[in-house]
Each structure stands twice: as structure tokens, then as C-alpha cells.
Short mmCIF file of C-alpha atoms in Angstrom, two decimals:
data_model
loop_
_atom_site.label_atom_id
_atom_site.label_comp_id
_atom_site.label_asym_id
_atom_site.label_seq_id
_atom_site.Cartn_x
_atom_site.Cartn_y
_atom_site.Cartn_z
CA MET N 30 107.10 83.73 72.39
CA ALA N 31 104.31 82.34 74.57
CA PRO N 32 103.90 78.55 74.50
CA THR N 33 101.04 77.19 72.42
CA ALA N 34 100.49 74.12 74.59
CA PRO N 35 100.35 73.58 78.37
CA VAL N 36 103.70 73.05 80.09
CA GLU N 37 103.82 70.76 83.12
CA HIS N 38 106.11 70.96 86.13
CA ARG N 39 106.15 68.80 89.22
CA LEU N 40 104.93 70.57 92.34
CA GLY N 41 107.76 71.77 94.59
CA ARG N 42 108.30 70.10 97.94
CA PHE N 43 107.01 73.05 99.96
CA ASN N 44 103.91 73.36 97.80
CA GLN N 45 103.30 69.65 98.44
CA ILE N 46 103.17 70.32 102.18
CA TYR N 47 100.15 72.55 101.76
CA ALA N 48 98.62 70.41 99.01
CA HIS N 49 98.45 67.61 101.59
CA LEU N 50 97.12 69.91 104.31
CA ASN N 51 94.56 71.40 101.92
CA LEU N 52 92.79 68.03 101.98
CA ILE N 53 92.07 68.28 105.72
CA CYS N 54 91.74 72.06 106.17
CA ASN N 55 91.31 75.15 104.06
CA ALA N 56 94.71 76.34 102.83
CA ASN N 57 93.45 79.73 101.63
CA SER N 58 95.54 82.81 102.36
CA CYS N 59 93.86 86.21 102.49
CA ASP N 60 95.19 89.68 101.68
CA TRP N 61 92.70 92.06 103.31
CA ILE N 62 92.85 95.58 101.85
CA GLU N 63 90.60 98.41 102.99
CA LEU N 64 90.49 101.29 100.48
CA GLU N 65 89.50 104.90 101.07
CA SER N 66 87.00 104.80 98.19
CA ALA N 67 85.50 102.45 95.64
CA PRO N 68 87.89 101.09 93.00
CA ASP N 69 87.12 101.11 89.30
CA LEU N 70 86.30 97.41 88.92
CA ALA N 71 86.95 97.37 85.18
CA LEU N 72 90.38 98.89 85.77
CA LEU N 73 91.00 96.48 88.65
CA THR N 74 90.16 93.53 86.41
CA ARG N 75 92.59 94.77 83.77
CA ALA N 76 95.32 95.15 86.42
CA ILE N 77 94.72 91.58 87.61
CA GLU N 78 94.76 90.20 84.08
CA HIS N 79 98.01 92.01 83.29
CA THR N 80 99.63 90.70 86.48
CA ILE N 81 98.62 87.13 85.68
CA ASP N 82 99.80 87.42 82.07
CA ARG N 83 103.33 88.30 83.23
CA HIS N 84 103.63 85.21 85.44
CA PRO N 85 103.34 81.75 83.87
CA ARG N 86 102.89 80.23 87.33
CA ALA N 87 99.85 82.43 87.85
CA ARG N 88 98.31 80.95 84.70
CA SER N 89 98.48 77.48 86.21
CA VAL N 90 96.13 74.77 87.35
CA GLN N 91 97.14 71.86 89.55
CA TYR N 92 97.09 68.26 88.33
CA GLN N 93 97.60 64.86 89.95
CA ARG N 94 98.97 61.82 88.19
CA GLY N 95 99.15 58.87 90.57
CA VAL N 96 101.09 60.15 93.59
CA ILE N 97 102.62 62.99 91.57
CA LEU N 98 101.28 66.53 92.00
CA GLY N 99 102.19 69.28 89.58
CA TRP N 100 101.36 72.60 87.96
CA ARG N 101 100.10 72.80 84.40
CA HIS N 102 101.02 76.23 82.97
CA LEU N 103 98.37 77.24 80.46
CA PRO N 104 99.31 79.24 77.35
CA GLN N 105 96.37 81.59 78.00
CA ARG N 106 94.81 82.56 81.30
CA LEU N 107 91.31 81.51 82.21
CA PRO N 108 88.59 84.19 82.61
CA ILE N 109 89.02 86.43 85.65
CA GLN N 110 86.14 87.82 87.73
CA VAL N 111 86.07 90.26 90.64
CA GLU N 112 83.22 89.01 92.83
CA GLN N 113 81.11 91.78 94.34
CA ARG N 114 79.40 91.81 97.73
CA THR N 115 77.23 94.47 99.34
CA SER N 116 76.77 94.44 103.11
CA ILE N 117 74.45 96.70 105.06
CA ASN N 118 75.51 95.03 108.28
CA LEU N 119 77.17 97.78 110.32
CA ASP N 120 77.96 95.62 113.36
CA PRO N 121 81.77 95.07 113.27
CA ALA N 122 81.51 91.50 114.56
CA HIS N 123 78.96 90.47 111.93
CA LEU N 124 80.87 92.21 109.16
CA ARG N 125 84.04 90.44 110.25
CA ALA N 126 82.18 87.12 110.13
CA GLU N 127 81.00 87.85 106.59
CA LEU N 128 84.51 88.73 105.46
CA LEU N 129 86.03 85.65 107.08
CA GLU N 130 83.38 83.56 105.35
CA ASN N 131 84.63 85.10 102.10
CA ALA N 132 88.18 84.11 103.03
CA TRP N 133 87.58 80.53 104.17
CA GLY N 134 84.05 79.55 103.25
CA ARG N 135 85.16 78.06 99.95
CA ARG N 136 88.57 76.76 98.93
CA VAL N 137 90.45 78.68 96.30
CA PRO N 138 90.37 76.59 93.11
CA THR N 139 93.58 74.80 92.25
CA ARG N 140 92.58 72.04 89.81
CA ASP N 141 89.63 73.62 88.00
CA GLY N 142 90.86 77.20 87.93
CA HIS N 143 93.74 79.53 88.68
CA PRO N 144 94.65 79.47 92.40
CA PHE N 145 93.11 82.75 93.50
CA ARG N 146 89.83 84.65 93.99
CA PHE N 147 89.08 88.38 94.16
CA ILE N 148 86.21 89.70 96.29
CA TYR N 149 85.19 93.35 96.69
CA THR N 150 82.82 94.12 99.59
CA ARG N 151 81.14 97.50 99.92
CA THR N 152 79.40 98.76 103.04
CA PRO N 153 78.00 102.24 103.68
CA ASP N 154 81.41 103.40 104.90
CA LYS N 155 83.97 100.74 103.88
CA HIS N 156 85.52 99.41 100.68
CA ILE N 157 87.30 96.10 101.27
CA LEU N 158 89.17 94.13 98.63
CA GLN N 159 90.13 90.55 99.50
CA ILE N 160 92.72 88.81 97.34
CA LEU N 161 92.62 85.11 98.14
CA THR N 162 95.37 82.72 97.14
CA SER N 163 96.22 79.15 98.09
CA HIS N 164 99.22 78.20 100.18
CA THR N 165 99.90 75.56 97.53
CA PHE N 166 100.68 78.52 95.25
CA THR N 167 102.14 81.26 97.45
CA ASP N 168 104.03 81.79 100.68
CA GLY N 169 103.73 85.01 102.71
CA LYS N 170 106.25 86.80 100.50
CA ALA N 171 104.56 85.75 97.25
CA ALA N 172 101.03 86.63 98.44
CA GLN N 173 102.17 90.14 99.35
CA LEU N 174 104.08 90.39 96.07
CA PHE N 175 100.99 89.36 94.08
CA SER N 176 98.88 92.07 95.75
CA GLY N 177 101.63 94.65 95.31
CA ASP N 178 101.95 93.88 91.60
CA ILE N 179 98.19 94.31 91.17
CA ALA N 180 98.26 97.63 93.10
CA GLU N 181 101.12 98.90 90.95
CA ALA N 182 99.43 97.88 87.71
CA TYR N 183 96.17 99.52 88.82
CA GLY N 184 98.02 102.76 89.57
CA ARG N 185 99.79 102.80 86.21
CA LEU N 186 96.57 102.10 84.34
CA ALA N 187 94.78 104.86 86.26
CA ALA N 188 97.58 107.30 85.38
CA GLY N 189 97.79 106.22 81.73
CA LEU N 190 101.36 104.98 82.16
CA PRO N 191 102.91 102.02 80.31
CA LEU N 192 102.88 98.65 82.08
CA ASP N 193 105.83 96.37 82.72
CA THR N 194 105.51 93.51 80.25
CA ALA N 195 108.59 91.47 81.24
CA THR N 196 107.82 87.81 81.95
CA VAL N 197 108.72 86.62 85.46
CA GLU N 198 109.80 82.99 85.42
CA LEU N 199 112.76 80.79 86.31
CA PRO N 200 114.02 78.01 84.03
CA GLU N 201 114.47 75.68 87.00
CA HIS N 202 111.38 74.39 88.84
CA ASN N 203 112.86 71.56 90.89
CA HIS N 204 113.39 72.75 94.45
CA ASP N 205 116.25 70.34 95.10
CA ARG N 206 118.24 71.52 92.09
CA LEU N 207 117.27 75.16 92.61
CA PHE N 208 118.56 75.40 96.18
CA LEU N 209 121.11 72.59 96.45
CA ALA N 210 122.86 72.90 93.07
CA GLY N 211 126.00 74.45 94.54
CA ILE N 212 126.29 72.13 97.53
CA GLY N 213 128.27 68.93 97.48
CA GLY N 214 130.75 66.77 99.35
CA LEU N 215 130.93 66.87 103.11
CA ARG N 216 128.55 69.82 103.42
CA ALA N 217 125.82 67.93 101.54
CA LEU N 218 126.35 64.91 103.82
CA ARG N 219 126.18 67.09 106.93
CA LEU N 220 122.95 68.78 105.78
CA ALA N 221 121.43 65.41 104.88
CA TRP N 222 122.32 64.02 108.32
CA LYS N 223 120.78 67.04 110.07
CA GLY N 224 117.64 66.66 107.94
CA VAL N 225 117.25 63.00 108.85
CA ALA N 226 117.96 63.71 112.52
CA GLY N 227 115.39 66.52 112.50
CA PHE N 228 112.80 64.20 110.97
CA PHE N 229 113.14 61.62 113.75
CA HIS N 230 113.41 64.29 116.45
CA ASP N 231 110.07 65.79 115.44
CA LEU N 232 108.53 62.34 115.08
CA PHE N 233 109.51 60.99 118.51
CA MET N 234 109.82 64.21 120.57
CA PRO N 235 106.45 65.95 120.24
CA ALA N 236 106.04 69.44 121.62
CA GLY N 237 104.06 70.13 124.78
CA ARG N 238 100.65 71.68 124.31
CA LEU N 239 99.77 75.28 125.14
CA LEU N 240 97.23 74.01 127.68
CA ILE N 241 94.25 75.12 125.63
CA ASP N 242 91.10 73.20 126.47
CA GLY N 243 88.02 72.75 124.35
CA LYS N 244 87.29 70.81 121.20
CA ARG N 245 88.50 72.29 117.94
CA SER N 246 85.67 73.53 115.77
CA GLY N 247 87.81 73.91 112.65
CA GLU N 248 86.66 77.53 112.36
CA THR N 249 89.46 80.07 112.59
CA ASP N 250 88.94 83.53 114.04
CA VAL N 251 91.26 86.48 113.49
CA LEU N 252 92.22 89.41 115.69
CA MET N 253 94.30 92.29 114.35
CA VAL N 254 96.22 94.57 116.67
CA GLU N 255 98.17 97.65 115.66
CA LEU N 256 100.65 99.12 118.12
CA PRO N 257 101.52 102.84 118.27
CA PRO N 258 104.53 104.04 116.22
CA PRO N 259 107.02 104.27 119.13
CA MET N 260 106.84 100.51 119.78
CA LEU N 261 108.59 99.50 116.54
CA GLU N 262 111.40 101.99 116.99
CA GLN N 263 111.80 101.05 120.65
CA LEU N 264 112.08 97.37 119.71
CA LYS N 265 114.71 98.19 117.10
CA ALA N 266 116.66 100.19 119.69
CA ALA N 267 116.36 97.39 122.26
CA GLY N 268 117.60 94.91 119.66
CA ALA N 269 120.49 97.15 118.62
CA ARG N 270 121.64 97.38 122.25
CA ARG N 271 121.95 93.58 122.19
CA ASP N 272 123.43 93.43 118.68
CA SER N 273 120.22 91.70 117.59
CA THR N 274 117.29 92.15 115.24
CA ILE N 275 113.84 92.52 116.78
CA HIS N 276 112.78 88.95 115.97
CA PRO N 277 114.48 87.30 118.99
CA LEU N 278 112.84 89.93 121.22
CA LEU N 279 109.45 88.98 119.81
CA LEU N 280 110.21 85.30 120.45
CA LEU N 281 111.23 86.13 124.03
CA ALA N 282 107.89 87.88 124.60
CA LEU N 283 106.03 84.84 123.21
CA LEU N 284 107.97 82.51 125.52
CA ARG N 285 107.26 84.60 128.61
CA THR N 286 103.58 84.87 127.63
CA ALA N 287 103.23 81.08 127.27
CA LYS N 288 105.10 80.46 130.52
CA ALA N 289 102.87 82.87 132.46
CA ASP N 290 99.74 81.33 130.94
CA ALA N 291 100.83 77.87 132.09
CA ALA N 292 101.64 79.20 135.57
CA ARG N 293 98.15 80.71 135.93
CA GLN N 294 96.81 77.19 135.43
CA GLY N 295 99.17 75.73 137.99
CA LYS N 296 101.31 74.04 135.35
CA ARG N 297 104.61 74.60 133.60
CA LEU N 298 106.10 74.15 130.13
CA ARG N 299 107.84 70.89 130.95
CA HIS N 300 109.43 70.48 127.53
CA GLY N 301 110.06 74.15 126.82
CA LEU N 302 108.31 76.01 124.04
CA ARG N 303 108.64 74.83 120.47
CA ILE N 304 107.73 77.46 117.88
CA VAL N 305 107.13 76.82 114.20
CA ASP N 306 108.16 79.57 111.80
CA ASN N 307 108.68 79.83 108.05
CA PHE N 308 112.04 80.66 106.52
CA SER N 309 112.31 81.95 102.95
CA LEU N 310 114.90 80.26 100.75
CA ARG N 311 114.96 83.08 98.19
CA ARG N 312 118.27 84.35 99.59
CA PHE N 313 120.01 81.18 98.40
CA VAL N 314 119.31 81.76 94.68
CA ASP N 315 121.52 84.18 92.75
CA ASP N 316 118.97 84.90 90.01
CA PRO N 317 117.24 88.21 90.93
CA ARG N 318 114.00 86.98 89.36
CA ILE N 319 113.51 84.75 92.40
CA HIS N 320 112.44 87.85 94.37
CA ALA N 321 109.58 88.54 91.92
CA LEU N 322 108.40 84.93 91.62
CA TYR N 323 105.03 83.62 92.79
CA ASP N 324 105.76 80.32 94.49
CA CYS N 325 105.74 78.69 97.90
CA ILE N 326 109.44 78.58 98.76
CA ALA N 327 109.35 79.21 102.51
CA VAL N 328 110.18 76.14 104.53
CA PRO N 329 108.87 75.47 108.07
CA TYR N 330 111.43 75.07 110.84
CA THR N 331 111.21 74.72 114.60
CA LEU N 332 112.85 76.77 117.32
CA GLU N 333 113.01 75.42 120.86
CA LEU N 334 113.18 77.88 123.76
CA ASP N 335 113.84 77.13 127.44
CA PRO N 336 111.50 79.04 129.82
CA ASP N 337 113.99 78.64 132.68
CA GLU N 338 116.72 80.63 130.92
CA ASP N 339 117.06 84.36 131.58
CA ASP N 340 116.15 86.93 128.94
CA GLU N 341 119.63 87.42 127.55
CA ALA N 342 120.22 83.65 127.24
CA VAL N 343 116.93 83.22 125.37
CA ILE N 344 117.80 86.05 122.97
CA ALA N 345 121.29 84.64 122.44
CA ARG N 346 119.91 81.13 121.75
CA ALA N 347 117.41 82.52 119.22
CA ASN N 348 120.11 84.58 117.50
CA ARG N 349 122.44 81.59 117.18
CA ARG N 350 119.67 79.51 115.65
CA LEU N 351 118.64 82.25 113.20
CA GLU N 352 122.21 82.98 112.14
CA ALA N 353 122.84 79.29 111.51
CA LEU N 354 119.71 79.13 109.35
CA LYS N 355 120.78 82.18 107.36
CA GLY N 356 124.18 80.56 106.88
CA GLY N 357 122.57 77.63 105.04
CA GLU N 358 121.56 75.22 107.79
CA ILE N 359 117.91 75.69 106.77
CA LEU N 360 118.70 73.74 103.59
CA SER N 361 118.83 70.57 105.68
CA GLU N 362 115.03 70.79 105.74
CA LEU N 363 115.03 69.82 102.07
CA TYR N 364 116.46 66.43 103.03
CA ARG N 365 113.92 66.09 105.84
CA PHE N 366 111.05 66.69 103.44
CA ARG N 367 112.50 64.23 100.95
CA LEU N 368 112.49 61.55 103.64
CA LEU N 369 109.02 62.55 104.80
CA PHE N 370 107.39 62.27 101.40
CA GLN N 371 109.19 59.07 100.44
CA SER N 372 108.05 57.40 103.66
CA SER N 373 104.51 58.78 103.39
CA LEU N 374 104.05 57.15 99.97
CA LEU N 375 103.87 53.82 101.78
CA LEU N 376 100.77 54.88 103.74
CA PRO N 377 97.11 55.18 102.75
CA LYS N 378 96.01 58.68 101.79
CA ALA N 379 94.24 59.56 105.07
CA ALA N 380 97.19 58.35 107.13
CA THR N 381 99.57 60.26 104.87
CA ILE N 382 97.70 63.51 105.45
CA ARG N 383 97.65 63.07 109.23
CA PHE N 384 101.31 62.05 109.17
CA ALA N 385 102.32 65.13 107.17
CA ALA N 386 100.30 67.51 109.34
CA ASN N 387 101.64 66.20 112.62
CA VAL N 388 105.28 65.88 111.60
CA LEU N 389 105.60 69.13 109.69
CA THR N 390 104.01 71.37 112.32
CA ARG N 391 105.07 69.60 115.45
CA ALA N 392 104.73 72.68 117.66
CA ASN N 393 101.54 74.24 118.92
CA LEU N 394 102.57 77.88 118.58
CA ILE N 395 103.16 79.23 115.07
CA CYS N 396 104.95 82.56 114.69
CA THR N 397 105.70 84.23 111.37
CA ASN N 398 107.52 87.53 111.01
CA VAL N 399 106.88 88.80 107.49
CA GLY N 400 108.83 92.04 108.08
CA PRO N 401 108.05 95.35 106.37
CA ILE N 402 105.02 95.37 104.08
CA ASP N 403 105.58 96.29 100.42
CA ALA N 404 105.31 100.10 100.17
CA ARG N 405 103.37 99.72 96.91
CA LEU N 406 100.42 98.56 99.03
CA GLU N 407 99.99 102.01 100.57
CA ARG N 408 97.97 103.05 97.52
CA PHE N 409 95.95 101.69 94.61
CA GLY N 410 96.80 104.52 92.22
CA PRO N 411 94.72 107.55 93.29
CA ILE N 412 93.04 105.56 96.08
CA ALA N 413 94.74 105.49 99.47
CA VAL N 414 94.85 102.22 101.40
CA ARG N 415 93.43 102.57 104.91
CA SER N 416 94.79 99.24 106.12
CA TYR N 417 96.42 96.12 104.75
CA TYR N 418 96.69 92.71 106.43
CA SER N 419 97.76 89.36 105.05
CA PHE N 420 97.23 86.05 106.82
CA PRO N 421 96.97 82.30 106.09
CA GLN N 422 94.78 79.65 107.66
CA LEU N 423 95.61 78.19 111.08
CA PHE N 424 97.08 74.80 110.20
CA PRO N 425 96.78 71.76 112.48
CA PRO N 426 97.99 70.93 114.98
CA GLY N 427 98.85 74.58 115.73
CA GLU N 428 96.69 76.04 118.48
CA VAL N 429 97.62 79.71 118.14
CA MET N 430 99.34 81.59 115.34
CA VAL N 431 100.71 85.12 115.47
CA GLN N 432 101.89 86.89 112.34
CA ILE N 433 104.03 89.99 112.83
CA SER N 434 104.60 92.74 110.29
CA ALA N 435 105.43 96.43 109.97
CA PHE N 436 103.36 98.86 107.90
CA ARG N 437 103.79 102.64 107.76
CA GLY N 438 106.11 102.57 110.75
CA ARG N 439 103.75 100.59 112.98
CA LEU N 440 104.14 97.09 114.38
CA ARG N 441 101.07 94.93 113.73
CA LEU N 442 100.03 91.58 115.15
CA VAL N 443 97.59 89.18 113.50
CA TYR N 444 96.39 86.38 115.80
CA LEU N 445 94.64 83.28 114.47
CA TYR N 446 92.94 80.81 116.79
CA ASP N 447 90.17 78.22 116.83
CA LYS N 448 86.71 79.53 117.81
CA GLY N 449 85.88 76.31 119.59
CA GLN N 450 88.78 76.67 122.02
CA MET N 451 88.65 80.38 122.89
CA ASP N 452 86.51 83.43 122.37
CA GLU N 453 87.90 86.89 121.71
CA ALA N 454 87.95 87.94 125.37
CA GLN N 455 89.87 84.80 126.37
CA MET N 456 92.31 85.24 123.50
CA ARG N 457 93.06 88.80 124.53
CA ALA N 458 93.39 87.97 128.21
CA ARG N 459 95.61 84.93 127.76
CA PHE N 460 97.83 85.73 124.78
CA ILE N 461 97.47 89.22 123.34
CA ASP N 462 97.49 91.59 126.32
CA PRO N 463 100.28 89.67 128.13
CA PHE N 464 102.36 89.60 124.93
CA ILE N 465 102.05 93.39 124.55
CA ALA N 466 102.95 93.77 128.23
CA GLU N 467 106.10 91.71 127.64
CA LEU N 468 107.04 93.93 124.69
CA ARG N 469 106.60 96.97 126.93
CA ARG N 470 108.79 95.37 129.55
CA THR N 471 111.48 94.71 126.98
CA THR N 472 111.35 98.17 125.48
CA ALA N 473 110.17 100.20 128.49
CA ALA N 474 107.27 101.35 126.30
CA ASP N 475 104.14 102.45 128.11
CA ALA N 476 101.92 103.79 125.30
CA PRO N 477 98.58 101.95 125.04
CA PRO N 478 98.07 99.86 121.89
CA THR N 479 95.43 100.62 119.32
CA SER N 480 93.36 97.54 118.54
CA LEU N 481 91.72 97.12 115.17
CA ALA N 482 88.87 94.77 114.46
CA ALA N 483 89.42 92.34 111.66
CA ASN N 484 87.49 94.53 109.25
CA GLY N 485 90.11 97.27 109.64
#
């Protein structure tokens, strides 16, 4: 039976990260879906409403009580609207600017509404649906899951099929208890020690910059690149030859790209390259409902790479770090965040925000590998999906972010960067084209990439 009164839960630690950052930058995340034809907006609204009704966390608004942030789960959802835009602007650059304004021009509501917006833009030859969420509500997995659930519901409604009415919720909302319940004794002490050590390491050993000049404008631009089908398979084969996944190969290419960029400026990466990535903790919960839950439960971690090591040593170092994280070492980050937030409570609000931003993302290159995209996003019922991309905001002090995914057998790259520091031509020349060249070197691929503008 649905509750008849709001139910309150304290905001999880990872959600708090982005709640703090949302005060100094826009924490919107955008799922960018280009459809072959116009959707039935009434049917789309019904699909969205059904998806929200199944998930109590989707029927939430955020509250603050003193220093405590939390979600208030409402017994009934608030009204849902699909905003409509019509653009006659056929210039790809101007259309992209309009769509990015949709994504980041206004923060997704968190305290006075459910944490998402839906915008449908129609041009003479394009149909683009943007599903906007807040990083205080979703991580990359949850944002994709939310869009996939809506696509599935739309397809079932269009076909006259029954909808899944099962409620998706976990009884436990406390991140510490959810992920650390089975850990005790010496292992808990070891993880706590590593968390504390990591906190002070990031605080007193800042990462070197990527040597990007220019004042930050605070406006993020996006470039989307899709590589031809052989590249993904060639990367998998190259990884298999090294008994590795493709992720360390991608990290190697990023390291070599950053090293070459520094060398062109007559400098070097004196402190190596420190990369921030997100690691999902869903694997550490036995309840299968965790994989259908909308929540931010991906924790940032750092990976340090030495540009003076050879390729095989870099790959081996990355693999050791990733295997240790999968084995449970990532849980030490929970202790680091506990220390961070307890210490930040002693500071004024503005100092707290700056402190959180600079300690939590202490590297200047952000890399996220979201893996294969949900196959449900290949169609909205009878309507084929031309392209699907999902990306967050570029959080400070990160200078460049690359998000890597696979969709329909193709490897795709989404680059986010500050407009005040680079234009598109500079971004391609310094970071995108060299990165693709490094992938070719690793895989012996020589097929030219296919670049897609941000409007698909």
C-alpha cells in the first residue's frame, strides 16, 4: 500500500557530493535522444508518469534541515510536463547551442519539484528528446536506467501491452549500512585507514594541471565522436591479448595524449597524470533491486599513472588498481567521505563548497567508462532511435572530461570542456585526434573515425 504521508530519508553521502557542487555549478545530467520521427507526446507523458510511479525515489523532493540534506518521498507524484521547443535553425552549431542551453541553462529542480525535466525539440529534420536529471539524484547508471525504463514503458503502451507495476525500492537508505554492513574487524580498520590516508593524500598532494590556459567561463561545450565498428572489437582483442579489459587501454591512450600535449608546450607531467573516475558500488549489494534503483551510488576515485613507464607497465598498473577496487578496496572511499563531511561542517558554507570541490575531484582529467548502453534505448516502441548520448556537467576543478561508451557495436567518446579555455578546433587538435591516434596505435586500426556534432 502506498504511504499516505511523505517519508523522509537522509541524503546519501555520494548524493551530498553533488548537492554541494550544485551550489557552485550546474549539476544537471542530460540524456540526449534523437528519434527517427515525432513521438506521441501524450503517450510519452503516460510512460514518464508510470516510470515515476514505480520508483518512490523518483517521487521525491530534496529538503534541508540545518546541515542535514535529505529526500522527502511524496505519496503522489507532482504534475509532469514534456516541454516543447520548435527550432528552425538549421545551422548545426546554433542548434547545438540551443540544445545545450536546454541542458544547462536552468538547474533541474530538486527542492520545489521532482529532480528531472523533459524537453522535446523539433526541427525540420530532427526529433530530439532530452531527459534531464540532477547528479544529486542519479549517477551515470541510474540516468541511463531512467531513460531505458521510459523507453520500455512507451513501447509497451504503444503496443497495448501490460506495464510492469512492481515497486522498485530498497528498505535501507543509509549508504554506510548498505555497503559496509558485512564488513568488520581488521578489514574495517584497514579500509578506514586507507580512507583517511586517501583524504590527506588528496589534500596535500594536488595533481598537476593539464597546461590549459585561459580563464574559465563556466560554460561547458560538448563534442561527440563515434568511431567505426572495427575499433571496439580491435580494442577488445588487444585487451584479451594482455589478459585485460579495454579500460586500461583507454587510460593508456589518455596518458600518452596528455604527455604529448605537455611536450608540445615544452613541458612535462612532473607529477604524473591523475585521473578521476566513478566506480559503481552496486556490485557490493546482494539485493537484485539495487540494479534497478535510481540513486547516485557511484563513488569518485583517483588513478595515478606514470608517463615514464612503458605501455605494458601502465596497463599492468591500471589493472592492479581496478582489480583491487573490484575486490572491495573502493569501500575505503566511504570512510574518506565521512571524514570530509565531518570536517567540512566546521567551515562556513562558501568555504565548505570550495573545500568539497577541490578535495573530491583533485585531478584535472575526468574519465568515465559507462560501458555498453542499455539495448532498450535502441527504440521507443515503433520509433527507432538514431543516436543516444548521456553526459553530466563538467565539474570543477576538472579541465577536460571524456565519457566512453559502446552503443550498437560502436565505441563513442563524449568530450566536455570549458568554452573559455578552448574552442572546438583546439579541443580536437590537442585531445581528441591524438587520443584516437593512440587508440589506433594500440589496436593497429587505421579506419578514419566518424565525428558527430552534438545534435547527433
